[in-house]
Amino acid sequence: EKGGYDHFMMKEIYEQPNVIKDTYRGRLNANKGIVQMAGIEDNIEKFLNAERILIVACGTSWHAGLVAEYVIEEFARIPVEVEYASEFRYRNPIINKKDVVIAISQSGETADTMAAIKLAKENGAFVFGVCNVVGSSISRESHAGAYTHAGPEIGVASTKAFTTQITVLTMLALRLAKAKGTLSNSDYHRYLMELEIIPEKVKEVLSTNDITKEIALKFKDSTNCLYLGRGYNFPVALEGALKLKEISYIHAEGYPAAEMKHGPIALIDEQMPVIVIAPKQGHYDKIVSNIQEIKSRSGKIIAVVTKGDTQVRELSDYVIEIPETSDALSPLITTIPLQLLSYHIAVLRGCNVDQPRNLAKSVTVE
Ligand code: F6R
């Protein structure tokens, strides 16, 4: 049942090229310039009239929401706010009839996310669910939605659910951009093409498995770890840190790289592994200078870089090379080596990877 892998988590990491394809199958056709999902087509006016989009979720799904904030705002120019469902539901938030609320949940059973949806509905908002489990409570409670087609996710640490959530939300952003004319024709088509070949790139980046295992051997006894990224890769840094915490029990923090100097830089010494997501796109020069700041304080640098990069390589103790992708789609690629790294560290520490202590796959109580 684990398909020859030692753990469900590894099986699910390796399923990602296929399940991303399953998620866009029948919805995305780059040659024809089409991206469509029934739940959006049927309600396109709601999205186009929205004064803002509010995203509610927990944990890894909340991280997918953060990626979506960046993608939707950039592509479709609709203001987006992302909230932890548990905070949203208890803080008497302002919800307007013209708000579209997107609830993201792998299980579709998370109690706080469910309560956030109910509150949004009571206040007249339109609720769109992005769930993996078909027929789940959240998918039923939403006015409309789009399923991720990741298949059953057994490992408690979410992997393929995250990348398929990002796939759905990127398609949503592209669909809205097309309707609103907020992306140039050439950019729109380029993103469609790129999204269609993302599974090939994910396959390619899975070949970093050996190097991540080597890195895991070096750092398995660390007590702390920092993850840094900027722009689209800031949420990926948060997700990388969460993955390490939950399965290896190593304390880890994710930060936007530029926030380092506002506090966390005080933690850096030769004992501190710092994982920096530094692809060639986006804020490359800025992140290079952040890496120099870490280097000058003797931090151990593990960098995720675009294939062929030399500048970051020179500054780093270890590099993990990934294929080139545009900035907006890079989370689908950069997140993979971080999943592998957490997996190998947890295995080397003898942790129960698929069933980490104190955690449940679906959190049906608040
Ligand atoms: C982390 C993890 C959790 C879930 C969170 C939300 O790996 O699995 O943080 O992401 O409990 O669960 P769903 O998406 O089912 O609402």
Coordinates of C-alpha atoms and ligand atoms in Angstrom, one line a residue:
E1 CA 0.0 0.0 0.0
K2 CA 3.0 2.3 0.4
G3 CA 3.9 1.5 -3.2
G4 CA 7.4 0.3 -2.3
Y5 CA 8.2 3.4 -0.2
D6 CA 9.1 3.1 3.5
H7 CA 6.5 5.7 4.5
F8 CA 3.3 7.2 3.1
M9 CA 5.0 10.6 3.3
M10 CA 7.7 9.6 0.8
K11 CA 5.1 8.0 -1.5
E12 CA 3.0 11.1 -1.4
I13 CA 6.0 13.4 -2.1
Y14 CA 6.8 11.3 -5.1
E15 CA 3.2 11.3 -6.3
Q16 CA 3.3 15.1 -6.8
P17 CA 4.1 15.1 -10.6
N18 CA 1.1 12.9 -11.2
V19 CA -1.4 14.5 -8.8
I20 CA -0.6 18.0 -10.0
K21 CA -1.5 16.7 -13.5
D22 CA -4.7 15.1 -12.1
T23 CA -5.6 18.5 -10.6
Y24 CA -5.3 20.4 -13.8
R25 CA -6.6 17.7 -16.1
G26 CA -9.7 18.8 -18.0
R27 CA -9.2 22.3 -16.6
L28 CA -6.1 23.6 -18.2
N29 CA -5.3 23.5 -21.9
A30 CA -2.3 25.7 -22.7
N31 CA -2.5 25.3 -26.4
K32 CA -6.0 26.5 -26.5
G33 CA -5.4 29.2 -23.9
I34 CA -8.1 27.7 -21.7
V35 CA -8.2 27.5 -17.9
Q36 CA -11.5 26.7 -16.4
M37 CA -13.1 25.1 -13.4
A38 CA -16.8 24.5 -13.2
G39 CA -17.1 26.0 -9.7
I40 CA -15.6 29.3 -11.0
E41 CA -17.4 29.4 -14.4
D42 CA -20.7 29.0 -12.7
N43 CA -19.9 31.9 -10.3
I44 CA -17.6 34.1 -12.3
E45 CA -19.7 37.2 -11.6
K46 CA -19.2 36.7 -7.9
F47 CA -15.5 36.7 -8.3
L48 CA -15.4 39.6 -10.8
N49 CA -17.6 41.8 -8.5
A50 CA -15.7 40.9 -5.4
E51 CA -14.2 43.9 -3.7
R52 CA -11.8 41.6 -2.0
I53 CA -11.0 37.9 -1.5
L54 CA -10.7 36.6 2.0
I55 CA -8.8 33.3 2.5
V56 CA -9.3 31.2 5.6
A57 CA -7.4 28.1 6.5
C58 CA -5.1 26.4 9.1
G59 CA -1.6 25.1 9.0
T60 CA -0.2 24.0 5.7
S61 CA -3.4 25.0 3.9
W62 CA -2.9 28.6 5.4
H63 CA 0.5 28.6 3.8
A64 CA -1.1 27.7 0.4
G65 CA -3.4 30.7 1.1
L66 CA -0.4 33.0 1.5
V67 CA 1.0 31.8 -1.9
A68 CA -2.5 32.4 -3.4
E69 CA -2.5 36.0 -2.0
Y70 CA 0.6 36.8 -3.9
V71 CA -0.6 35.1 -7.1
I72 CA -4.1 36.4 -7.1
E73 CA -3.1 40.0 -6.4
E74 CA -0.3 39.9 -9.0
F75 CA -2.3 38.2 -11.8
A76 CA -5.9 39.4 -11.1
R77 CA -5.4 42.6 -9.1
I78 CA -8.0 41.8 -6.6
P79 CA -7.1 42.6 -2.9
V80 CA -6.6 39.4 -0.9
E81 CA -6.4 38.9 2.8
V82 CA -5.3 35.6 4.4
E83 CA -6.4 34.7 7.9
Y84 CA -6.0 31.8 10.3
A85 CA -9.5 30.4 10.5
S86 CA -9.2 30.2 14.3
E87 CA -8.5 33.9 14.6
F88 CA -11.0 35.0 12.0
R89 CA -13.9 33.2 13.7
Y90 CA -13.4 34.8 17.1
R91 CA -12.4 38.4 16.3
N92 CA -15.6 39.9 15.0
P93 CA -14.2 40.4 11.5
I94 CA -15.7 42.8 8.9
I95 CA -17.4 40.6 6.3
N96 CA -19.2 42.2 3.4
K97 CA -21.7 40.8 1.0
K98 CA -19.3 41.5 -1.8
D99 CA -16.5 39.5 -0.2
V100 CA -15.6 36.1 -1.7
V101 CA -14.3 33.8 1.0
I102 CA -12.0 31.0 -0.1
A103 CA -11.7 28.2 2.5
I104 CA -8.8 25.9 1.9
S105 CA -8.7 22.5 3.6
Q106 CA -7.2 19.1 2.6
S107 CA -9.5 17.1 4.9
G108 CA -12.5 19.4 4.5
E109 CA -13.2 18.7 8.2
T110 CA -11.1 21.2 10.1
A111 CA -13.4 22.6 12.9
D112 CA -12.0 26.2 12.8
T113 CA -12.2 26.5 9.0
M114 CA -15.7 25.2 9.1
A115 CA -16.7 27.7 11.8
A116 CA -15.1 30.5 9.7
I117 CA -17.2 29.5 6.7
K118 CA -20.4 29.5 8.7
L119 CA -19.6 33.0 10.0
A120 CA -18.9 34.2 6.4
K121 CA -22.2 32.8 5.2
E122 CA -24.2 34.3 8.0
N123 CA -22.8 37.7 6.9
G124 CA -23.8 37.2 3.3
A125 CA -20.4 36.4 1.7
F126 CA -19.9 33.9 -1.1
V127 CA -17.9 30.9 0.0
F128 CA -15.7 28.9 -2.3
G129 CA -14.1 25.7 -0.9
V130 CA -10.8 24.2 -2.0
C131 CA -10.8 20.7 -0.5
N132 CA -9.2 17.4 -1.3
V133 CA -11.6 15.0 0.3
V134 CA -14.7 14.7 -1.9
G135 CA -18.0 15.1 0.0
S136 CA -16.3 16.4 3.1
S137 CA -18.1 18.8 5.5
I138 CA -16.4 21.9 4.2
S139 CA -17.0 21.0 0.5
R140 CA -20.7 20.6 1.4
E141 CA -21.0 23.7 3.4
S142 CA -19.4 25.9 0.7
H143 CA -21.5 27.6 -2.0
A144 CA -19.2 26.3 -4.7
G145 CA -15.7 25.0 -4.9
A146 CA -12.9 23.2 -6.7
Y147 CA -11.4 19.9 -5.6
T148 CA -7.7 19.2 -5.6
H149 CA -7.3 15.8 -7.0
A150 CA -4.4 14.7 -4.8
G151 CA -5.9 11.4 -3.9
P152 CA -5.9 10.2 -0.3
E153 CA -3.2 11.8 1.8
I154 CA -2.3 9.4 4.6
G155 CA 0.9 10.9 6.0
V156 CA 0.0 13.4 8.7
A157 CA 2.4 15.9 7.3
S158 CA 0.8 17.5 4.3
T159 CA 2.8 17.4 1.1
K160 CA 0.8 16.7 -2.1
A161 CA -2.2 18.4 -0.8
F162 CA -0.2 21.6 -0.5
T163 CA 1.1 21.6 -4.1
T164 CA -2.3 20.7 -5.5
Q165 CA -3.9 23.5 -3.5
I166 CA -1.4 25.9 -5.0
T167 CA -2.2 24.5 -8.5
V168 CA -6.0 25.1 -8.1
L169 CA -5.4 28.6 -6.7
T170 CA -3.0 29.5 -9.5
M171 CA -5.6 28.4 -12.0
L172 CA -8.2 30.5 -10.3
A173 CA -5.8 33.5 -10.5
L174 CA -5.2 32.9 -14.2
R175 CA -8.9 32.5 -14.9
L176 CA -9.7 35.8 -13.2
A177 CA -6.8 37.5 -14.9
K178 CA -8.2 36.4 -18.2
A179 CA -11.6 37.7 -17.4
K180 CA -10.3 41.0 -16.1
G181 CA -7.6 41.6 -18.7
T182 CA -5.0 42.2 -15.9
L183 CA -2.3 40.0 -17.5
S184 CA -1.0 40.7 -21.0
N185 CA -1.9 38.0 -23.5
S186 CA 1.7 36.8 -23.7
D187 CA 2.1 36.6 -20.0
Y188 CA -1.2 34.7 -19.7
H189 CA -0.2 32.2 -22.3
R190 CA 3.3 31.8 -20.9
Y191 CA 2.0 31.0 -17.4
L192 CA -0.5 28.5 -18.8
M193 CA 2.3 26.8 -20.7
E194 CA 4.6 26.8 -17.7
L195 CA 1.9 25.4 -15.4
E196 CA 1.3 22.6 -17.8
I197 CA 5.0 21.5 -17.7
I198 CA 5.3 22.0 -13.9
P199 CA 4.9 18.2 -13.3
E200 CA 8.0 17.6 -15.4
K201 CA 9.9 20.0 -13.3
V202 CA 8.6 18.5 -10.1
K203 CA 9.8 15.2 -11.4
E204 CA 13.2 16.7 -12.1
V205 CA 13.5 18.3 -8.7
L206 CA 12.7 14.9 -7.0
S207 CA 16.2 13.9 -8.1
T208 CA 17.5 16.2 -5.4
N209 CA 16.6 13.3 -3.1
D210 CA 20.2 12.2 -2.7
I211 CA 21.7 15.5 -1.9
T212 CA 18.9 16.3 0.6
K213 CA 19.7 13.0 2.3
E214 CA 23.4 14.0 2.5
I215 CA 22.5 17.4 4.0
A216 CA 20.1 15.6 6.4
L217 CA 23.0 13.5 7.7
K218 CA 25.0 16.7 8.5
F219 CA 22.2 18.5 10.3
K220 CA 20.1 15.8 11.9
D221 CA 21.3 16.6 15.4
S222 CA 20.6 20.3 15.1
T223 CA 18.4 21.8 17.7
N224 CA 17.2 24.8 15.7
C225 CA 16.8 25.7 12.1
L226 CA 15.9 28.8 10.2
Y227 CA 14.1 29.0 6.8
L228 CA 14.3 32.1 4.8
G229 CA 12.6 33.2 1.6
R230 CA 11.3 36.3 -0.1
G231 CA 8.2 37.1 -2.1
Y232 CA 6.5 33.9 -3.4
N233 CA 9.0 31.9 -1.4
F234 CA 8.3 33.5 1.9
P235 CA 5.3 31.2 2.5
V236 CA 7.5 28.3 1.3
A237 CA 9.9 29.1 4.1
L238 CA 7.1 28.9 6.6
E239 CA 6.0 25.6 5.2
G240 CA 9.5 24.2 5.2
A241 CA 9.9 25.1 8.9
L242 CA 6.5 23.6 9.8
K243 CA 7.3 20.4 8.0
L244 CA 10.6 20.1 9.9
K245 CA 9.0 20.9 13.3
E246 CA 6.1 18.5 13.0
I247 CA 8.0 15.4 11.9
S248 CA 11.5 15.7 13.3
Y249 CA 10.7 17.7 16.4
I250 CA 13.5 20.2 15.6
H251 CA 12.6 23.7 16.4
A252 CA 12.4 25.7 13.2
E253 CA 11.2 29.1 12.2
G254 CA 10.4 30.5 8.8
Y255 CA 11.0 34.2 8.1
P256 CA 10.8 36.6 5.2
A257 CA 14.6 37.0 4.6
A258 CA 14.6 40.7 5.1
E259 CA 13.1 40.4 8.5
M260 CA 16.3 38.8 9.8
K261 CA 17.9 42.0 10.8
H262 CA 14.9 42.9 12.9
G263 CA 15.6 40.1 15.4
P264 CA 16.3 36.6 14.3
I265 CA 19.8 37.4 13.1
A266 CA 20.8 37.4 16.8
L267 CA 20.3 33.6 16.7
I268 CA 22.9 33.0 14.0
D269 CA 26.1 31.2 15.0
E270 CA 28.1 28.3 13.6
Q271 CA 25.6 25.9 15.0
M272 CA 22.6 27.3 13.1
P273 CA 21.6 25.8 9.8
V274 CA 19.9 28.4 7.7
I275 CA 17.9 27.2 4.7
V276 CA 17.6 29.9 2.1
I277 CA 15.3 29.7 -0.9
A278 CA 17.2 31.7 -3.5
P279 CA 16.0 31.0 -7.0
K280 CA 17.3 33.2 -9.8
Q281 CA 14.0 35.0 -10.2
G282 CA 12.3 37.4 -8.0
H283 CA 14.4 39.2 -5.4
Y284 CA 17.6 37.4 -6.2
D285 CA 20.0 40.3 -5.5
K286 CA 18.2 41.0 -2.2
I287 CA 18.5 37.5 -1.1
V288 CA 22.2 37.3 -2.0
S289 CA 22.8 40.1 0.4
N290 CA 20.8 38.4 3.1
I291 CA 22.9 35.3 2.6
Q292 CA 26.1 37.5 3.0
E293 CA 24.7 38.7 6.3
I294 CA 24.3 35.1 7.5
K295 CA 27.7 34.1 6.2
S296 CA 29.5 36.9 8.0
R297 CA 28.0 35.6 11.3
S298 CA 29.2 32.0 10.5
G299 CA 25.7 30.5 10.0
K300 CA 25.6 27.3 8.0
I301 CA 24.0 28.0 4.7
I302 CA 21.9 25.5 2.7
A303 CA 20.6 27.2 -0.4
V304 CA 17.9 26.2 -2.9
V305 CA 19.2 27.7 -6.1
T306 CA 18.4 27.7 -9.8
K307 CA 20.5 25.2 -11.8
G308 CA 23.7 26.7 -12.9
D309 CA 23.8 29.4 -10.2
T310 CA 27.3 30.4 -9.1
Q311 CA 26.8 33.5 -6.9
V312 CA 24.9 31.8 -4.1
R313 CA 26.8 28.6 -4.5
E314 CA 30.0 30.4 -3.6
L315 CA 28.5 31.7 -0.3
S316 CA 26.8 28.5 0.6
D317 CA 27.8 25.3 2.5
Y318 CA 25.4 23.2 0.5
V319 CA 23.3 23.9 -2.5
I320 CA 20.2 22.1 -3.9
E321 CA 19.6 22.8 -7.6
I322 CA 16.2 23.2 -9.0
P323 CA 15.0 23.8 -12.6
E324 CA 14.2 27.3 -13.7
T325 CA 10.6 28.5 -13.3
S326 CA 9.0 31.9 -13.2
D327 CA 8.7 33.5 -9.9
A328 CA 4.9 33.1 -9.5
L329 CA 5.1 29.3 -10.0
S330 CA 8.3 28.7 -8.1
P331 CA 6.6 27.5 -4.8
L332 CA 5.5 24.4 -6.7
I333 CA 9.2 23.6 -7.2
T334 CA 11.0 25.1 -4.3
T335 CA 8.8 23.3 -1.7
I336 CA 9.8 19.8 -2.9
P337 CA 13.4 19.7 -1.6
L338 CA 12.2 21.1 1.7
Q339 CA 9.8 18.2 2.0
L340 CA 12.5 15.7 1.3
L341 CA 14.9 17.4 3.7
S342 CA 12.4 17.1 6.6
Y343 CA 11.6 13.6 5.7
H344 CA 15.2 12.4 5.7
I345 CA 16.0 14.3 9.0
A346 CA 13.0 12.7 10.7
V347 CA 13.9 9.2 9.5
L348 CA 17.5 9.6 10.6
R349 CA 16.3 10.7 14.0
G350 CA 14.1 7.6 14.3
C351 CA 10.9 9.6 14.3
N352 CA 7.5 8.2 13.3
V353 CA 7.3 10.1 10.1
D354 CA 3.7 9.2 9.1
Q355 CA 2.3 9.6 12.6
P356 CA 4.1 12.3 14.4
R357 CA 3.4 12.6 18.1
N358 CA 0.5 14.8 19.3
L359 CA -0.8 15.3 15.8
A360 CA -3.9 14.1 14.0
K361 CA -4.6 14.1 10.3
S362 CA -7.8 16.0 10.6
V363 CA -8.4 18.4 13.4
T364 CA -12.2 18.2 14.1
V365 CA -12.1 19.9 17.4
E366 CA -11.0 23.5 18.0
Ligands
F6R1 C1 0.7 20.2 8.4 C2 -0.7 19.8 8.4 C3 -1.6 20.7 9.2 C4 -2.9 20.9 8.3 C5 -3.9 21.7 9.1 C6 -5.1 22.0 8.2 O1 1.5 19.3 7.6 O2 -1.0 18.8 7.9 O3 -1.0 21.9 9.5 O4 -2.5 21.6 7.1 O5 -4.3 21.0 10.2 O6 -5.8 20.8 7.7 P1 -6.8 20.8 6.6 O7 -6.1 21.3 5.3 O8 -7.3 19.4 6.5 O9 -7.9 21.8 6.9

